[in-house]
């Protein structure tokens, strides 16, 4: 049972992009806004122009840093049953991180997301079988802007048993979030042994790492947290208009992040996080639903496989504003292409509107689509039991396989059985209320929100978490003059 892997690039083309990326880092360099890290990079062998904050990284330092990076991590859940063990040939899924809006289930209108939305969106991620672990979405607008990631994670840690991958606003905010996660894990030592959270750090394309993002990388190294390096050049704007050019730039930015992390903390666990939206030249907007997005994601997976680290690729993304045919088509293309290429993680479940917006119903629909994707990736098993030659002989010409015990033994494993996608006759569908997939998904979401709950945290842990949030507010929220 072996699915063919999608190759959109030849081995020679992958090598050319890798070589181009090394050339970019060696000849152009990367802009680094952190004095201490500039000194550490120079000591490691990079050529540093301090006035311009430009760092030229030789290929030897890149290769040395890639070797130091641990290859495939385990993303721990609150319980071991929810651990995600990143392994070759296995694909997992999560929601996106960083959305700020919510499609209201009652009105169908977009509005600012709230803390209650964070709780419920997390509960749904926890409940849905085809969402392997959680993405940090949405940010709650009913909290202070300087604390939104902290409030988000306070709520998420209570609402799921699964691992959480999120994007902290700063290194100092990350310190408080680590305290929250340590309270849940039992101690900072236990969190380092079994990280129940992982972070996202992102360069600013082209070729720039800000102070805030470097501080996040430093914090992740200090606390032993995996960090996903999420390069996002917009093709035709902050990256070359050609896919090959932007692939080379994106790869250079991620490799620079690998060097940064390994110079800061040798052995720091990493994830390769490619994202390449395209500029729509008619509007000037970034498109996260373009077919080129999925094509570039598949190519990026091939490139990332050179380095042997976890690959977390965006998948079911869309520019659609509604739960409609555009969303379905864009999400399916963009999920399946990197999955067939062999991505370890496909993220983006539940998002719309170029990852700005999340929806309970969309998360349920994407869960169904991802279940179909998982079934596709399993391929077709060829064995004595599945070839069923003895069954065919037993049933014979003109017989009925439905009543045979072989059917009962195999149908659940062999066939994907949808929960919200409809397969009834029209008459049965009409008698059940003429529900389209959005209505069916809304009903399932509301039922899961009523019935599902993560294992409650101890009251003392909750009090400790609340105190951490209070202390964060005292430090991070400046009083008006």
Coordinates of C-alpha atoms in Angstrom, one line a residue:
X1 CA 0.0 0.0 0.0
X2 CA 2.0 3.0 -1.2
X3 CA 0.6 6.3 -2.6
X4 CA 2.8 8.0 -5.2
X5 CA 4.3 11.2 -3.9
X6 CA 3.6 14.3 -6.0
X7 CA 6.7 15.9 -7.4
X8 CA 6.2 19.3 -9.0
X9 CA 10.0 19.8 -9.2
X10 CA 12.7 17.4 -10.4
X11 CA 15.6 16.6 -8.1
X12 CA 17.8 18.8 -10.2
X13 CA 15.3 21.7 -9.8
X14 CA 15.2 21.3 -6.1
X15 CA 19.0 21.4 -6.0
X16 CA 19.0 24.6 -8.1
X17 CA 16.6 26.3 -5.7
X18 CA 18.7 25.2 -2.7
X19 CA 21.9 26.5 -4.4
X20 CA 20.1 29.8 -5.2
X21 CA 19.1 30.2 -1.6
X22 CA 22.6 29.6 -0.4
X23 CA 23.8 32.2 -2.9
X24 CA 21.2 34.7 -1.6
X25 CA 22.4 34.3 2.0
X26 CA 26.1 34.4 1.1
X27 CA 26.0 37.3 -1.4
X28 CA 23.0 39.5 -0.3
X29 CA 22.6 38.4 3.3
X30 CA 19.8 38.9 5.8
X31 CA 18.9 42.0 7.9
X32 CA 19.0 41.2 11.6
X33 CA 17.7 43.7 14.1
X34 CA 19.2 42.4 17.3
X35 CA 22.7 43.5 18.5
X36 CA 23.5 40.4 20.6
X37 CA 22.5 38.0 17.8
X38 CA 24.6 40.0 15.3
X39 CA 27.6 39.4 17.6
X40 CA 26.8 35.7 18.0
X41 CA 26.5 35.3 14.2
X42 CA 29.8 37.0 13.6
X43 CA 31.5 34.7 16.1
X44 CA 29.9 31.7 14.4
X45 CA 31.5 32.7 11.0
X46 CA 29.0 35.1 9.4
X47 CA 30.1 38.4 7.8
X48 CA 28.4 41.2 9.7
X49 CA 27.9 44.8 8.5
X50 CA 26.9 46.4 11.9
X51 CA 25.8 49.8 10.6
X52 CA 23.5 48.2 8.0
X53 CA 22.6 45.2 10.3
X54 CA 23.2 43.0 7.3
X55 CA 24.6 39.5 7.8
X56 CA 26.1 37.4 5.0
X57 CA 25.9 33.7 5.9
X58 CA 28.3 31.3 4.2
X59 CA 27.0 27.9 3.0
X60 CA 29.2 26.1 5.5
X61 CA 27.4 27.8 8.4
X62 CA 24.0 26.9 6.9
X63 CA 25.0 23.3 6.4
X64 CA 26.4 23.1 10.0
X65 CA 23.2 24.6 11.4
X66 CA 20.9 22.2 9.5
X67 CA 22.9 19.3 10.9
X68 CA 22.5 20.6 14.5
X69 CA 18.7 20.9 14.2
X70 CA 16.7 17.9 15.7
X71 CA 15.0 16.2 12.8
X72 CA 11.4 15.3 13.8
X73 CA 9.8 16.4 17.1
X74 CA 6.9 15.0 19.2
X75 CA 4.3 17.7 19.7
X76 CA 2.9 16.8 23.1
X77 CA -0.7 17.1 24.2
X78 CA -2.0 17.6 27.7
X79 CA -2.4 13.8 27.7
X80 CA -0.1 11.4 25.9
X81 CA -3.1 10.1 23.9
X82 CA -3.0 13.4 22.1
X83 CA 0.7 13.5 21.3
X84 CA 1.6 14.1 17.7
X85 CA 4.7 12.1 16.7
X86 CA 6.1 13.7 13.5
X87 CA 7.4 10.8 11.4
X88 CA 8.3 10.3 7.7
X89 CA 5.2 9.3 5.7
X90 CA 2.7 10.6 8.2
X91 CA 0.5 13.7 7.8
X92 CA -1.2 15.7 10.5
X93 CA -3.5 18.7 10.5
X94 CA -4.3 21.8 12.5
X95 CA -6.1 25.1 12.2
X96 CA -4.4 28.3 11.2
X97 CA -3.0 30.8 13.7
X98 CA -3.6 34.5 13.9
X99 CA -7.2 35.1 12.6
X100 CA -8.9 38.1 14.1
X101 CA -12.5 37.8 12.9
X102 CA -15.4 35.3 13.3
X103 CA -18.3 34.5 11.1
X104 CA -21.2 34.7 13.6
X105 CA -23.2 31.4 13.5
X106 CA -26.5 33.2 14.2
X107 CA -26.3 36.2 11.8
X108 CA -23.8 34.8 9.2
X109 CA -22.0 38.2 9.4
X110 CA -18.4 38.8 10.1
X111 CA -17.5 40.4 13.4
X112 CA -14.5 40.8 15.7
X113 CA -13.6 37.6 17.5
X114 CA -14.1 37.4 21.3
X115 CA -12.7 35.3 24.2
X116 CA -15.9 33.2 24.0
X117 CA -15.1 32.5 20.3
X118 CA -11.6 31.5 21.3
X119 CA -13.0 29.0 23.8
X120 CA -15.5 27.6 21.4
X121 CA -13.2 27.4 18.4
X122 CA -10.7 25.6 20.6
X123 CA -13.3 23.2 21.9
X124 CA -14.3 22.3 18.4
X125 CA -10.7 21.7 17.4
X126 CA -10.4 19.5 20.4
X127 CA -13.5 17.5 19.5
X128 CA -13.0 17.0 15.7
X129 CA -11.3 13.8 14.8
X130 CA -9.5 15.0 11.7
X131 CA -7.9 18.0 13.4
X132 CA -4.7 16.6 14.8
X133 CA -3.7 19.6 17.0
X134 CA -4.7 23.2 17.5
X135 CA -3.7 26.4 15.8
X136 CA -3.8 29.7 17.8
X137 CA -6.9 31.3 16.4
X138 CA -8.6 33.7 16.8
X139 CA -7.1 36.6 18.8
X140 CA -9.8 37.9 21.2
X141 CA -10.7 41.6 20.4
X142 CA -12.4 42.0 23.8
X143 CA -8.9 42.0 25.5
X144 CA -6.1 44.6 25.5
X145 CA -4.2 44.6 22.2
X146 CA -0.9 44.1 24.1
X147 CA -2.2 41.0 25.8
X148 CA -4.3 39.3 23.1
X149 CA -1.9 36.3 22.6
X150 CA -1.7 35.8 26.4
X151 CA -5.5 35.8 26.8
X152 CA -5.8 33.6 23.8
X153 CA -3.5 31.0 25.2
X154 CA -5.0 31.2 28.7
X155 CA -8.3 30.2 27.2
X156 CA -6.9 27.6 24.8
X157 CA -4.9 25.8 27.4
X158 CA -8.0 25.3 29.4
X159 CA -10.1 24.2 26.4
X160 CA -8.1 21.5 24.7
X161 CA -6.1 18.3 25.4
X162 CA -4.3 18.8 22.1
X163 CA -1.0 20.5 21.3
X164 CA -1.2 24.2 20.4
X165 CA 0.9 26.0 17.8
X166 CA 0.5 29.8 18.1
X167 CA 2.1 33.1 17.3
X168 CA 3.3 35.2 20.2
X169 CA 3.3 39.0 19.9
X170 CA 6.7 39.3 21.5
X171 CA 9.4 37.5 23.4
X172 CA 8.2 39.0 26.7
X173 CA 4.6 37.9 26.0
X174 CA 6.0 34.5 25.3
X175 CA 7.6 34.4 28.8
X176 CA 4.1 34.8 30.3
X177 CA 2.6 32.2 28.0
X178 CA 5.4 29.8 29.0
X179 CA 4.3 30.4 32.6
X180 CA 0.7 29.6 31.7
X181 CA 1.8 26.4 29.9
X182 CA 4.1 25.4 32.8
X183 CA 1.2 25.7 35.2
X184 CA -0.8 23.3 33.1
X185 CA 2.2 20.9 32.6
X186 CA 3.2 21.0 36.3
X187 CA 6.4 23.0 36.0
X188 CA 8.8 24.6 33.6
X189 CA 10.9 21.4 33.7
X190 CA 7.9 19.3 32.7
X191 CA 7.1 21.7 29.9
X192 CA 10.6 21.4 28.5
X193 CA 10.4 17.6 28.6
X194 CA 7.0 17.5 27.0
X195 CA 6.2 20.9 25.2
X196 CA 2.5 21.2 24.9
X197 CA 2.9 24.4 23.0
X198 CA 5.0 25.4 20.0
X199 CA 5.6 28.9 18.5
X200 CA 5.6 30.6 15.1
X201 CA 8.3 33.1 14.3
X202 CA 8.3 34.9 10.9
X203 CA 10.7 36.9 8.9
X204 CA 9.5 40.1 7.2
X205 CA 10.1 39.5 3.5
X206 CA 12.3 40.2 1.8
X207 CA 15.2 39.0 4.0
X208 CA 14.6 40.7 7.4
X209 CA 14.2 39.4 10.9
X210 CA 12.7 41.9 13.4
X211 CA 13.7 42.4 17.0
X212 CA 10.4 41.0 18.2
X213 CA 10.6 37.8 16.1
X214 CA 14.2 37.2 17.1
X215 CA 13.2 37.6 20.8
X216 CA 10.5 34.9 20.2
X217 CA 13.2 32.6 18.8
X218 CA 15.5 33.3 21.7
X219 CA 12.6 32.6 24.1
X220 CA 11.7 29.3 22.4
X221 CA 15.4 28.2 22.6
X222 CA 15.5 29.1 26.3
X223 CA 12.4 27.1 27.2
X224 CA 13.0 24.2 24.8
X225 CA 9.9 25.0 22.7
X226 CA 9.7 24.0 19.0
X227 CA 9.6 27.0 16.7
X228 CA 8.1 27.1 13.2
X229 CA 9.9 29.4 10.8
X230 CA 7.1 30.8 8.7
X231 CA 8.4 32.7 5.7
X232 CA 5.6 34.4 3.8
X233 CA 6.8 36.3 0.7
X234 CA 4.0 37.6 -1.4
X235 CA 4.7 36.6 -5.0
X236 CA 5.1 39.8 -7.1
X237 CA 5.3 42.1 -4.1
X238 CA 7.7 41.1 -1.3
X239 CA 9.0 38.3 -3.4
X240 CA 9.8 37.9 -7.1
X241 CA 6.8 37.5 -9.4
X242 CA 8.1 34.1 -10.6
X243 CA 7.3 31.1 -8.4
X244 CA 10.8 29.8 -8.7
X245 CA 12.3 33.2 -7.5
X246 CA 10.0 33.4 -4.5
X247 CA 10.7 29.8 -3.6
X248 CA 14.4 30.6 -3.5
X249 CA 13.8 33.7 -1.4
X250 CA 11.4 31.8 0.9
X251 CA 13.9 29.0 1.4
X252 CA 16.7 31.5 2.1
X253 CA 14.7 33.2 4.8
X254 CA 13.8 29.9 6.5
X255 CA 17.5 28.7 6.3
X256 CA 18.5 32.0 7.8
X257 CA 16.1 31.2 10.6
X258 CA 17.6 27.8 11.1
X259 CA 21.0 29.4 11.4
X260 CA 19.7 32.0 13.9
X261 CA 18.0 29.3 16.1
X262 CA 21.0 27.0 16.1
X263 CA 23.5 29.8 16.9
X264 CA 21.3 31.0 19.7
X265 CA 20.5 27.5 21.1
X266 CA 22.3 24.6 19.4
X267 CA 19.9 21.7 19.0
X268 CA 16.8 23.9 19.1
X269 CA 13.8 22.0 17.6
X270 CA 12.5 23.6 14.4
X271 CA 9.8 23.4 11.7
X272 CA 10.0 24.5 8.1
X273 CA 7.0 26.7 7.5
X274 CA 6.5 27.8 3.9
X275 CA 3.6 30.2 2.8
X276 CA 3.6 31.9 -0.6
X277 CA 0.5 33.9 -1.3
X278 CA 0.4 35.7 -4.7
X279 CA -0.3 39.4 -5.4
X280 CA -3.5 39.9 -7.3
X281 CA -2.3 42.6 -9.7
X282 CA -5.8 43.8 -10.2
X283 CA -6.4 44.7 -6.5
X284 CA -3.0 44.8 -4.9
X285 CA -4.2 42.2 -2.4
X286 CA -2.4 38.9 -1.3
X287 CA -4.3 35.8 -2.5
X288 CA -4.2 32.8 -0.2
X289 CA -6.6 30.9 -2.3
X290 CA -4.8 31.0 -5.7
X291 CA -3.9 27.7 -7.3
X292 CA -0.3 28.9 -7.3
X293 CA -0.4 28.9 -3.5
X294 CA -1.0 25.2 -3.4
X295 CA 1.5 24.5 -6.2
X296 CA 4.2 26.5 -4.4
X297 CA 3.3 24.7 -1.2
X298 CA 3.9 21.3 -2.9
X299 CA 7.2 22.6 -4.2
X300 CA 8.2 24.0 -0.8
X301 CA 7.6 20.6 0.8
X302 CA 10.0 19.0 -1.7
X303 CA 12.6 21.7 -0.9
X304 CA 12.1 21.3 2.9
X305 CA 12.6 17.6 2.7
X306 CA 16.3 18.3 1.9
X307 CA 16.8 19.4 5.5
X308 CA 15.0 16.6 7.3
X309 CA 13.0 18.8 9.7
X310 CA 9.3 19.0 10.2
X311 CA 7.4 20.7 7.4
X312 CA 4.2 22.6 8.3
X313 CA 2.6 23.8 5.1
X314 CA -0.5 25.9 4.7
X315 CA -3.3 23.9 3.1
X316 CA -7.1 24.6 3.2
X317 CA -6.9 28.3 2.7
X318 CA -9.2 30.5 0.7
X319 CA -9.9 34.1 -0.3
X320 CA -13.7 33.5 -0.1
X321 CA -15.7 35.6 2.3
X322 CA -18.5 33.0 2.6
X323 CA -18.8 29.3 3.1
X324 CA -19.4 28.7 -0.6
X325 CA -18.1 26.9 -3.7
X326 CA -15.1 29.1 -4.0
X327 CA -14.0 28.2 -0.5
X328 CA -14.5 24.5 -1.2
X329 CA -12.5 24.5 -4.4
X330 CA -9.6 26.6 -3.2
X331 CA -9.3 24.8 0.1
X332 CA -9.3 21.3 -1.5
X333 CA -6.7 22.2 -4.1
X334 CA -4.4 23.9 -1.5
X335 CA -4.8 21.1 1.0
X336 CA -4.3 18.1 -1.3
X337 CA -1.3 19.4 -3.2
X338 CA 1.2 19.7 -0.3
X339 CA -0.3 16.6 1.3
X340 CA 0.5 14.5 -1.7
X341 CA 4.0 16.1 -1.8
X342 CA 4.5 14.7 1.7
X343 CA 4.0 17.6 4.2
X344 CA 4.1 16.5 7.9
X345 CA 1.5 19.1 8.8
X346 CA -1.3 20.7 6.8
X347 CA -2.6 23.8 8.5
X348 CA -5.4 26.2 7.8
X349 CA -8.6 24.4 8.8
X350 CA -11.5 26.7 9.6
X351 CA -10.2 29.9 8.0
X352 CA -11.6 32.1 5.3
X353 CA -10.8 35.5 3.8
X354 CA -7.0 35.1 3.4
X355 CA -6.7 33.7 6.9
X356 CA -8.3 36.7 8.5
X357 CA -11.5 35.0 9.6
X358 CA -12.5 31.7 11.2
X359 CA -15.9 30.0 11.3
X360 CA -17.2 27.1 13.4
X361 CA -19.1 25.7 10.3
X362 CA -16.0 26.0 8.1
X363 CA -14.0 24.1 10.7
X364 CA -16.5 21.3 10.6
X365 CA -16.6 21.3 6.8
X366 CA -12.8 21.3 6.6
X367 CA -12.7 18.5 9.2
X368 CA -14.8 16.4 6.7
X369 CA -12.6 17.3 3.8
X370 CA -9.5 16.5 5.7
X371 CA -10.9 13.1 6.6
X372 CA -11.3 12.5 2.8
X373 CA -7.7 13.6 2.4
X374 CA -6.5 11.2 5.0
X375 CA -8.3 8.4 3.3
X376 CA -6.7 9.4 0.0
X377 CA -3.3 9.4 1.5
X378 CA -3.8 5.8 2.8
X379 CA -4.1 4.6 -0.7
X380 CA -5.2 1.2 -1.7
X381 CA -4.0 -1.8 0.3
X382 CA -3.2 -4.9 -1.8
X383 CA -3.2 -8.0 0.3
X384 CA -4.7 -11.5 0.4
X385 CA -7.6 -10.1 2.5
X386 CA -8.3 -7.1 0.4
X387 CA -7.9 -8.8 -3.0
X388 CA -10.8 -10.9 -1.8
X389 CA -10.3 -13.6 -4.4
X390 CA -11.8 -16.3 -2.0
X391 CA -14.8 -14.0 -1.4
X392 CA -15.4 -13.6 -5.1
X393 CA -15.2 -17.4 -5.6
X394 CA -17.6 -17.9 -2.6
X395 CA -20.2 -15.4 -3.7
X396 CA -19.9 -16.3 -7.4
X397 CA -21.6 -15.0 -10.5
X398 CA -24.9 -13.1 -9.8
X399 CA -24.3 -13.2 -6.0
X400 CA -24.5 -10.4 -3.4
X401 CA -21.4 -9.2 -1.5
X402 CA -23.4 -7.1 0.9
X403 CA -24.4 -10.1 3.0
X404 CA -21.0 -11.6 3.1
X405 CA -19.0 -11.4 6.3
X406 CA -16.0 -10.0 4.4
X407 CA -18.0 -6.8 3.8
X408 CA -18.8 -6.4 7.5
X409 CA -15.2 -6.9 8.4
X410 CA -13.7 -4.4 6.0
X411 CA -16.2 -1.6 5.0
X412 CA -15.4 0.8 7.9
X413 CA -11.7 0.7 7.3
X414 CA -11.9 0.7 3.5
X415 CA -14.5 3.5 3.0
X416 CA -14.5 7.0 4.3
X417 CA -18.0 7.6 5.9
X418 CA -18.8 11.4 6.0
X419 CA -20.8 13.0 8.8
X420 CA -22.0 16.2 7.2
X421 CA -21.6 15.6 3.5
X422 CA -24.9 14.3 2.2
X423 CA -25.4 11.0 0.3
X424 CA -29.1 10.4 0.8
X425 CA -31.7 10.3 -2.0
X426 CA -33.4 13.6 -2.7
X427 CA -36.6 12.3 -1.0
X428 CA -34.7 11.3 2.2
X429 CA -32.8 14.6 2.1
X430 CA -36.0 16.6 1.9
X431 CA -37.7 14.6 4.7
X432 CA -34.6 15.4 6.8
X433 CA -35.1 19.1 6.3
X434 CA -33.4 20.1 3.0
X435 CA -30.2 20.9 4.9
X436 CA -27.2 22.1 2.9
X437 CA -23.7 21.4 4.2
X438 CA -23.5 24.7 6.0
X439 CA -26.7 24.0 8.0
X440 CA -25.6 20.4 8.8
X441 CA -22.2 21.7 9.9
X442 CA -23.8 24.3 12.1
X443 CA -25.9 21.7 13.8
X444 CA -22.9 19.4 14.4
X445 CA -20.8 22.3 15.7
X446 CA -23.5 23.3 18.2
X447 CA -24.0 19.8 19.4
X448 CA -20.2 19.3 19.9
X449 CA -20.1 22.6 21.8
X450 CA -22.8 21.5 24.1
X451 CA -21.5 18.0 24.7
X452 CA -17.7 18.1 24.4
X453 CA -15.3 19.3 27.1
X454 CA -11.6 18.9 27.7
X455 CA -10.6 17.4 31.0
X456 CA -11.0 20.2 33.5
X457 CA -7.9 21.8 35.0
X458 CA -7.5 21.8 38.7
X459 CA -8.9 24.9 40.4
X460 CA -5.5 25.8 41.8
X461 CA -4.0 25.7 38.3
X462 CA -6.7 28.0 37.0
X463 CA -6.1 30.4 39.9
X464 CA -2.4 30.4 39.1
X465 CA -3.1 31.1 35.4
X466 CA -5.4 34.0 36.3
X467 CA -2.6 35.5 38.5
X468 CA -0.1 35.2 35.6
X469 CA -2.5 37.1 33.4
X470 CA -2.9 39.8 36.0
X471 CA 0.9 40.1 36.4
X472 CA 1.2 40.3 32.6
X473 CA -1.2 43.2 32.5
X474 CA 0.7 45.1 35.2
X475 CA 3.9 44.8 33.2
X476 CA 2.8 45.1 29.6
X477 CA -0.1 47.5 29.7
X478 CA 1.1 51.0 30.0
X479 CA -1.1 53.3 32.1
X480 CA -2.3 56.5 30.3
X481 CA -0.5 59.6 31.3

